Amino acid sequence: MVRQSEPIAAARIPLSKDRVLRGAITVADAGGIEALTMRKLAEELGVEAMSLYYHVANKEALLDGMADAIVGEIEQAVGGFDVPSNGVDWKAAIRRRILAAREVMLRHPWAPGVIETRTTVSPAMMRYFDSLIGVFRAGGFSYDLAHHALHALGSRAIGFSQELGEPHDGEQADQDVTVMLEQMADQLPYIVGMLQAISHDDPDSTLGWCDDQVEFEFALDLILDGLERLRNKA
Amino acid sequence: MVRQSEPIAAARIPLSKDRVLRGAITVADAGGIEALTMRKLAEELGVEAMSLYYHVANKEALLDGMADAIVGEIEQAVGGFDVPSNGVDWKAAIRRRILAAREVMLRHPWAPGVIETRTTVSPAMMRYFDSLIGVFRAGGFSYDLAHHALHALGSRAIGFSQELGEPHDGEQADQDVTVMLEQMADQLPYIVGMLQAISHDDPDSTLGWCDDQVEFEFALDLILDGLERLRNKA
DNA sequence: ACCTGAACACCGTTCAAGT
DNA sequence: ACCTGAACACCGTTCAAGT
């Protein structure tokens, strides 16, 4: 009989906080955040549920770590949070960071919800905000205006905007929506009118009337342009 | 012995979907959303947990109903979602709705989280959006620009903006923060600089550097002004 | 029609115990 | 130092049964 040195590929790798966090992100990516239970995560890692508590204080701390790791992905994507020198194109630099952040969020759809519910700002998030403020400063913003800017951007600063009726998920057929809209026409005339006006422009579908990338950039530029105007006025 | 017609005040009032929803909102207002369990809600209503399922399909449906009720509160606060006639001051009308919505959200701090996680747009939310679009239209917006406007407002349209490091909750003492900031000064120079610059203006505290009402209105007006500019250009 | 008791499957977490 | 088994308190929910 062979010594059977590798029963399952990486099953012998000892647990670590890093491995726990990576596993948790994998589980959440695959099955959504509601699929992330301590027991399922343990199974994913080939370990007993209670072993996790040796590396992570509790589930809340696990979520904290996941949020930090996701912001770390942004940091990696933009090649570090270094602040450019004075006189840089601040708008382009901010835009690049935020659009990179958005791409990371699109890869991890559960992340916005987790980030939003954190009660403490993670270290990576601190570095991210610091770099945003730094860019604003290099672009000639006062600290006061930079502060306003962060509030105005809100969660858009880290790449997501909470859309309100979003998760249609394509479950419902276009035709159902069309029928429903006709029934509502008298109660909700403006919504119906808007959907009709927009679906004419985009004859492809009634449901896909929101190109999220376009809308995200529209709102982002609206805010950045407004900030620029305030910056120049001061 | 008396007939004991009223053992406990309203204990004999039969359950109803409305009473269940009101009870749920009461529980969430008092103890936060994590205090809202089917068992606790039943207790609040003087009933057995399983009775709730006669009036509400499941907990998700309960949350749907709560979200709808909260938007109903906005509707009540602004005196109905009627759309004003043409040529109205659209900016003031939008502002009024959104600031009223914000007040409702401040009364129910759990509501944003619940509203955000709904997968379907509730009837009251439909009416609210319809009224917003109606106001934009009456103010001379194209359907296309009104659509962009809703996306740009995001959740701010219903009165909240997801602030990222918000729930400080005043737990941490100001002094702790001051000490912490000194320690971070080399790692996070811009955050530290910003906090110092702002706390100079507002010597009252280091923590209370965000007057949320001011910041909310700043961002709201930034967006509304941007929209106005686009409207006038078209 | 409306409410309930008992039970099920599943959570997060503690704690004493193993190696 | 790292991992585990058994147990606890607590979930949402089903289902058959009561009035």
XYZ file of C-alpha atoms (C1' of nucleotides) in Angstrom:
506
model
C 0.000 0.000 0.000
C 1.169 3.444 -0.830
C 1.706 5.986 1.884
C -1.248 7.953 0.609
C 0.480 11.252 1.127
C -2.287 13.394 -0.359
C -5.760 12.099 0.530
C -7.456 15.153 -0.914
C -5.453 17.860 -2.574
C -5.216 20.656 -0.032
C -6.994 18.935 2.817
C -3.906 18.959 5.006
C -3.212 22.641 4.754
C -3.807 23.936 8.247
C -6.553 26.442 8.781
C -5.686 30.109 9.046
C -7.628 33.310 9.241
C -6.727 33.986 5.648
C -7.960 30.590 4.505
C -11.175 31.049 6.460
C -11.801 34.435 4.823
C -11.055 33.139 1.342
C -13.364 30.194 1.929
C -16.119 32.471 3.152
C -15.815 34.658 0.062
C -15.931 31.587 -2.157
C -19.089 30.354 -0.456
C -20.758 33.768 -0.682
C -19.758 34.198 -4.329
C -21.208 30.812 -5.184
C -24.412 30.794 -3.169
C -25.073 34.305 -1.944
C -24.651 35.608 1.548
C -27.537 33.580 2.951
C -25.635 30.450 1.982
C -22.790 31.469 4.255
C -23.265 29.643 7.538
C -20.509 28.607 9.872
C -21.378 24.971 9.261
C -21.336 25.286 5.459
C -18.111 27.236 5.556
C -16.516 24.565 7.712
C -17.614 21.916 5.250
C -16.116 23.920 2.379
C -12.832 23.963 4.287
C -13.008 20.286 5.216
C -13.137 21.029 8.883
C -15.556 21.012 11.772
C -17.652 24.133 12.336
C -16.200 24.803 15.740
C -12.665 24.968 14.386
C -13.514 28.236 12.727
C -13.841 29.911 16.086
C -10.179 29.418 16.686
C -9.378 31.773 13.821
C -12.299 34.128 13.938
C -14.072 35.466 17.007
C -17.581 34.997 15.664
C -19.618 35.403 12.525
C -19.690 39.180 12.787
C -15.875 39.242 12.854
C -15.892 36.932 9.849
C -18.037 39.418 7.947
C -15.730 42.249 9.030
C -12.793 40.347 7.593
C -14.620 39.631 4.357
C -15.455 43.310 3.900
C -11.836 44.239 4.490
C -10.679 41.638 1.979
C -13.041 42.973 -0.668
C -11.758 46.515 -0.260
C -8.305 44.965 -0.477
C -9.285 43.663 -3.905
C -10.030 47.213 -4.968
C -6.654 48.303 -3.691
C -5.010 45.582 -5.743
C -7.069 46.430 -8.823
C -5.976 50.054 -8.835
C -2.391 49.133 -8.023
C -2.345 50.529 -4.507
C -3.895 53.538 -2.880
C -1.032 55.910 -3.463
C -1.977 59.537 -3.777
C -0.770 61.268 -6.918
C 1.217 64.430 -6.766
C -0.300 67.875 -6.816
C -1.931 69.235 -9.924
C -3.134 65.848 -11.070
C -6.409 65.278 -12.910
C -8.365 64.609 -9.748
C -11.575 63.791 -11.553
C -9.997 61.055 -13.629
C -8.202 59.643 -10.588
C -11.389 59.514 -8.492
C -13.321 58.087 -11.375
C -10.758 55.351 -11.902
C -10.852 54.294 -8.266
C -14.631 54.265 -8.097
C -15.134 52.395 -11.356
C -12.539 49.847 -10.274
C -14.421 49.493 -7.004
C -17.624 48.951 -8.919
C -16.078 46.129 -10.919
C -15.029 44.419 -7.722
C -18.565 44.785 -6.355
C -20.002 43.263 -9.519
C -17.791 40.241 -8.942
C -19.077 39.954 -5.361
C -22.743 40.943 -5.388
C -23.107 40.164 -1.673
C -20.340 42.593 -0.732
C -22.343 45.859 -0.705
C -24.800 44.423 1.790
C -22.024 43.166 4.024
C -20.038 46.393 3.809
C -23.095 48.476 4.569
C -23.911 46.555 7.727
C -20.412 46.833 9.225
C -20.438 48.957 12.352
C -16.735 49.674 12.168
C -14.668 50.968 9.263
C -12.112 48.352 8.282
C -8.408 49.175 7.842
C -8.538 48.753 4.062
C -11.579 51.009 3.957
C -9.643 53.604 5.943
C -6.810 53.459 3.435
C -9.284 53.750 0.577
C -10.964 56.817 2.047
C -7.604 58.293 2.871
C -6.564 57.944 -0.750
C -9.799 59.530 -1.978
C -9.315 62.506 0.301
C -5.708 62.685 -0.815
C -6.733 62.856 -4.441
C -9.249 65.578 -3.717
C -6.602 67.545 -1.853
C -4.079 67.119 -4.666
C -6.812 68.369 -6.963
C -7.136 71.571 -5.011
C -10.105 70.775 -2.762
C -10.337 72.191 0.727
C -10.703 69.601 3.464
C -14.194 70.891 3.972
C -15.213 70.340 0.376
C -13.512 66.939 0.305
C -15.593 66.021 3.305
C -18.780 67.138 1.615
C -17.695 65.221 -1.456
C -17.449 61.946 0.439
C -20.926 62.414 1.836
C -22.293 63.318 -1.563
C -20.804 60.196 -3.098
C -22.056 58.034 -0.258
C -21.746 54.345 -1.033
C -21.007 55.241 -4.623
C -17.544 56.072 -3.353
C -16.836 52.364 -2.941
C -18.550 51.351 -6.126
C -22.185 50.677 -5.461
C -25.395 52.585 -5.395
C -28.350 50.992 -3.820
C -30.859 50.720 -6.585
C -34.274 50.237 -5.149
C -36.179 47.780 -7.305
C -33.076 46.122 -8.620
C -33.047 42.403 -8.140
C -35.471 41.561 -10.907
C -32.973 38.847 -11.741
C -34.676 38.296 -15.063
C -37.092 35.894 -13.417
C -40.185 37.563 -14.739
C -40.916 37.381 -18.433
C -41.008 40.599 -20.414
C -44.530 39.864 -21.515
C -45.807 39.654 -17.942
C -44.392 43.086 -17.304
C -46.021 44.498 -20.409
C -49.405 43.136 -19.367
C -48.947 44.384 -15.842
C -48.037 47.853 -17.082
C -51.250 48.084 -19.087
C -53.244 47.230 -15.999
C -51.498 49.919 -13.974
C -51.701 52.579 -16.641
C -54.417 54.548 -14.875
C -52.964 54.206 -11.381
C -49.337 54.802 -12.240
C -49.442 56.885 -15.399
C -45.970 58.343 -15.107
C -44.136 55.100 -14.452
C -45.955 53.535 -17.375
C -45.232 56.530 -19.553
C -41.569 56.479 -18.641
C -41.190 52.782 -19.326
C -42.912 53.131 -22.670
C -40.835 56.131 -23.647
C -37.637 54.369 -22.727
C -38.454 50.993 -24.214
C -39.088 52.783 -27.517
C -35.548 54.002 -27.498
C -34.282 50.573 -26.601
C -36.581 48.193 -28.494
C -34.636 45.206 -27.294
C -36.655 44.647 -24.141
C -38.983 46.269 -21.668
C -37.140 44.967 -18.665
C -33.606 45.753 -19.636
C -34.305 49.466 -19.684
C -31.521 50.178 -17.244
C -27.992 49.871 -18.433
C -26.544 49.986 -14.986
C -23.079 50.924 -16.122
C -24.450 53.907 -18.007
C -26.634 54.960 -15.086
C -23.834 54.542 -12.600
C -21.490 56.704 -14.639
C -24.223 59.252 -15.263
C -24.796 59.726 -11.550
C -21.092 59.651 -10.789
C -20.322 62.335 -13.357
C -23.262 64.411 -12.217
C -21.776 64.486 -8.732
C -18.193 64.988 -9.857
C -19.202 67.838 -12.165
C -21.131 69.443 -9.328
C -18.094 69.164 -7.077
C -15.869 70.638 -9.737
C -18.123 73.644 -9.981
C -17.962 74.162 -6.230
C -14.208 73.726 -6.251
C -13.757 76.384 -8.921
C -16.081 78.769 -7.146
C -14.072 78.665 -3.938
C -67.206 37.524 40.649
C -67.302 40.036 37.881
C -67.657 38.966 34.336
C -64.130 40.120 33.661
C -64.959 41.491 30.273
C -61.522 43.002 29.591
C -58.696 40.802 30.892
C -56.019 42.901 29.240
C -56.902 46.003 27.319
C -56.815 45.052 23.673
C -56.062 41.383 24.105
C -59.347 40.330 22.569
C -58.963 42.303 19.382
C -58.609 39.647 16.733
C -55.416 39.495 14.785
C -55.305 41.013 11.334
C -52.607 41.640 8.777
C -52.693 45.282 9.723
C -52.257 44.565 13.409
C -49.406 42.175 12.650
C -47.627 44.818 10.575
C -48.115 47.508 13.191
C -46.818 45.167 15.860
C -43.776 44.297 13.783
C -42.965 47.964 13.268
C -43.334 48.582 16.995
C -40.941 45.750 17.800
C -38.386 46.920 15.225
C -38.621 50.541 16.387
C -38.016 49.467 19.959
C -35.309 46.849 19.571
C -33.943 47.062 16.065
C -34.572 44.684 13.210
C -32.633 41.855 14.814
C -35.116 41.911 17.681
C -37.907 41.118 15.259
C -38.493 37.392 15.390
C -41.769 35.669 14.731
C -41.838 34.473 18.330
C -41.167 37.919 19.814
C -43.718 39.517 17.534
C -46.309 36.962 18.592
C -45.584 37.690 22.222
C -45.981 41.426 21.569
C -49.392 40.686 20.099
C -50.390 38.321 22.883
C -50.661 35.395 20.564
C -48.863 32.205 19.636
C -46.111 32.463 16.995
C -47.871 30.159 14.586
C -50.953 32.359 14.489
C -48.988 34.933 12.550
C -48.782 32.617 9.589
C -52.497 32.866 9.123
C -52.146 36.564 8.277
C -48.746 36.642 6.658
C -47.207 34.038 4.377
C -43.792 34.073 6.015
C -41.234 36.425 7.460
C -40.193 37.738 4.068
C -43.785 38.736 3.346
C -43.909 40.383 6.754
C -40.890 42.499 5.832
C -42.476 43.339 2.485
C -45.546 44.585 4.321
C -43.463 46.612 6.751
C -41.597 48.310 3.912
C -44.877 49.152 2.231
C -46.266 50.573 5.474
C -43.225 52.797 5.935
C -43.549 54.258 2.454
C -47.222 54.728 3.318
C -46.074 56.895 6.205
C -44.212 59.105 3.762
C -47.329 59.354 1.657
C -49.293 60.440 4.701
C -46.593 62.906 5.758
C -46.647 64.738 2.424
C -50.441 64.614 2.237
C -50.698 62.145 -0.602
C -48.683 61.565 -3.727
C -50.672 63.833 -5.992
C -48.731 65.343 -8.828
C -48.898 69.133 -9.075
C -49.981 70.845 -12.248
C -47.561 71.928 -14.941
C -45.172 74.761 -14.380
C -44.753 73.997 -10.712
C -41.486 74.464 -8.798
C -40.326 70.920 -9.389
C -37.201 71.289 -7.306
C -39.083 72.381 -4.208
C -41.661 69.623 -4.695
C -39.025 66.899 -5.046
C -37.101 68.297 -2.128
C -40.198 68.309 0.055
C -40.988 64.678 -0.695
C -37.435 63.502 -0.134
C -36.917 65.414 3.098
C -40.254 64.114 4.379
C -39.109 60.617 3.470
C -35.900 61.204 5.368
C -37.799 62.175 8.495
C -39.777 58.975 8.311
C -36.553 56.983 7.942
C -35.077 58.715 10.980
C -38.103 57.553 12.962
C -37.541 53.991 11.753
C -33.787 53.438 11.522
C -34.281 49.787 10.540
C -36.391 50.727 7.511
C -33.611 51.508 5.007
C -32.089 48.076 5.503
C -35.428 46.367 5.078
C -36.411 48.431 2.049
C -33.077 47.801 0.406
C -33.344 44.053 0.733
C -36.836 43.803 -0.790
C -36.757 41.966 -4.103
C -40.033 43.430 -5.247
C -41.163 47.041 -5.384
C -44.134 47.497 -3.077
C -47.355 49.219 -4.188
C -46.712 52.277 -2.037
C -43.202 52.515 -3.451
C -44.659 52.372 -6.947
C -46.972 55.256 -6.105
C -44.076 57.195 -4.629
C -41.899 56.754 -7.696
C -44.832 57.543 -9.926
C -45.304 60.834 -8.100
C -41.623 61.684 -8.373
C -41.645 61.065 -12.106
C -44.848 63.083 -12.334
C -43.223 66.023 -10.614
C -40.215 65.854 -12.914
C -42.523 65.780 -15.914
C -44.553 68.704 -14.649
C -41.245 70.497 -14.219
C -40.381 70.053 -17.864
C -38.167 66.956 -17.731
C -38.151 64.451 -20.544
C -38.951 60.897 -19.497
C -35.372 60.054 -20.301
C -33.950 62.669 -17.960
C -36.473 61.781 -15.254
C -35.240 58.220 -15.518
C -31.641 59.284 -15.167
C -32.680 61.456 -12.244
C -34.109 58.515 -10.324
C -30.921 56.561 -10.820
C -28.811 59.517 -9.770
C -30.817 59.955 -6.601
C -30.672 56.253 -5.834
C -31.844 55.475 -2.329
C -31.701 59.168 -1.544
C -34.974 59.352 -3.439
C -36.701 57.635 -0.538
C -34.860 59.523 2.129
C -31.697 57.688 3.008
C -28.137 57.556 1.848
C -26.016 54.716 2.947
C -23.266 56.322 4.916
C -20.386 53.946 5.234
C -18.922 54.284 8.688
C -22.091 55.581 10.222
C -23.211 53.608 13.218
C -20.688 54.986 15.649
C -23.633 55.201 18.001
C -21.606 57.347 20.338
C -20.214 54.240 21.988
C -16.621 55.292 21.676
C -15.368 58.205 23.700
C -14.065 61.253 21.886
C -10.751 60.953 23.623
C -10.192 57.443 22.327
C -10.693 58.721 18.824
C -8.253 61.567 19.347
C -5.585 59.168 20.570
C -6.293 56.791 17.729
C -5.990 59.568 15.193
C -2.553 60.553 16.444
C -1.412 56.986 16.056
C -2.686 56.833 12.491
C -1.307 60.214 11.466
C 1.498 58.745 9.368
C -0.541 55.982 7.799
C -3.681 57.947 7.075
C -2.499 61.534 6.757
C -5.450 62.829 4.773
C -8.161 61.397 6.992
C -6.381 62.785 10.018
C -5.913 66.126 8.309
C -9.534 66.292 7.338
C -10.776 65.435 10.789
C -8.500 68.040 12.332
C -9.510 70.708 9.851
C -13.166 70.031 10.425
C -13.048 69.672 14.179
C -11.427 73.119 14.277
C -14.495 74.559 12.644
C -16.722 72.670 14.997
C -14.876 72.656 18.315
C -17.749 70.879 19.987
C -16.465 67.373 19.362
C -14.257 65.267 17.163
C -16.859 62.618 16.620
C -19.838 64.751 15.816
C -18.169 66.179 12.754
C -21.004 65.139 10.512
C -24.224 67.031 10.756
C -26.153 64.483 8.786
C -28.993 66.805 7.930
C -26.564 69.305 6.446
C -24.704 66.615 4.526
C -27.892 65.029 3.265
C -29.181 68.334 1.950
C -25.797 69.206 0.473
C -25.744 66.026 -1.574
C -29.399 66.330 -2.480
C -28.987 69.883 -3.740
C -25.829 68.969 -5.604
C -27.792 66.376 -7.531
C -30.877 68.524 -8.029
C -28.775 71.435 -9.272
C -26.987 69.119 -11.668
C -30.306 67.863 -12.974
C -31.584 71.386 -13.384
C -28.595 72.252 -15.508
C -29.224 69.247 -17.739
C -32.893 70.100 -17.971
C -32.169 73.636 -19.097
C -29.620 72.477 -21.634
C -32.087 70.185 -23.374
C -62.500 31.127 9.950
C -59.064 31.604 13.098
C -55.705 29.948 16.390
C -52.504 26.467 18.668
C -49.053 22.419 20.277
C -45.762 19.605 19.081
C -42.188 18.783 16.147
C -38.468 19.494 12.469
C -34.485 21.298 10.341
C -31.326 24.606 10.920
C -28.851 28.403 13.079
C -24.623 30.643 16.103
C -22.058 29.638 19.947
C -19.991 27.569 24.646
C -17.314 24.519 26.895
C -14.828 20.785 28.235
C -12.086 17.610 26.083
C -9.033 15.632 22.813
C -4.215 15.512 20.082
C -1.316 25.304 19.446
C -4.957 23.678 17.022
C -9.133 21.045 16.383
C -13.476 18.492 17.844
C -18.112 16.341 20.030
C -21.800 17.117 22.477
C -24.916 20.301 23.977
C -27.651 24.781 24.458
C -30.575 28.464 23.209
C -32.793 30.177 19.534
C -34.453 30.534 14.838
C -38.382 29.993 10.760
C -41.728 26.921 9.414
C -45.006 22.516 8.689
C -48.756 20.048 9.842
C -52.332 18.027 12.065
C -55.423 19.326 15.379
C -58.322 22.152 18.116
C -62.413 25.785 18.664
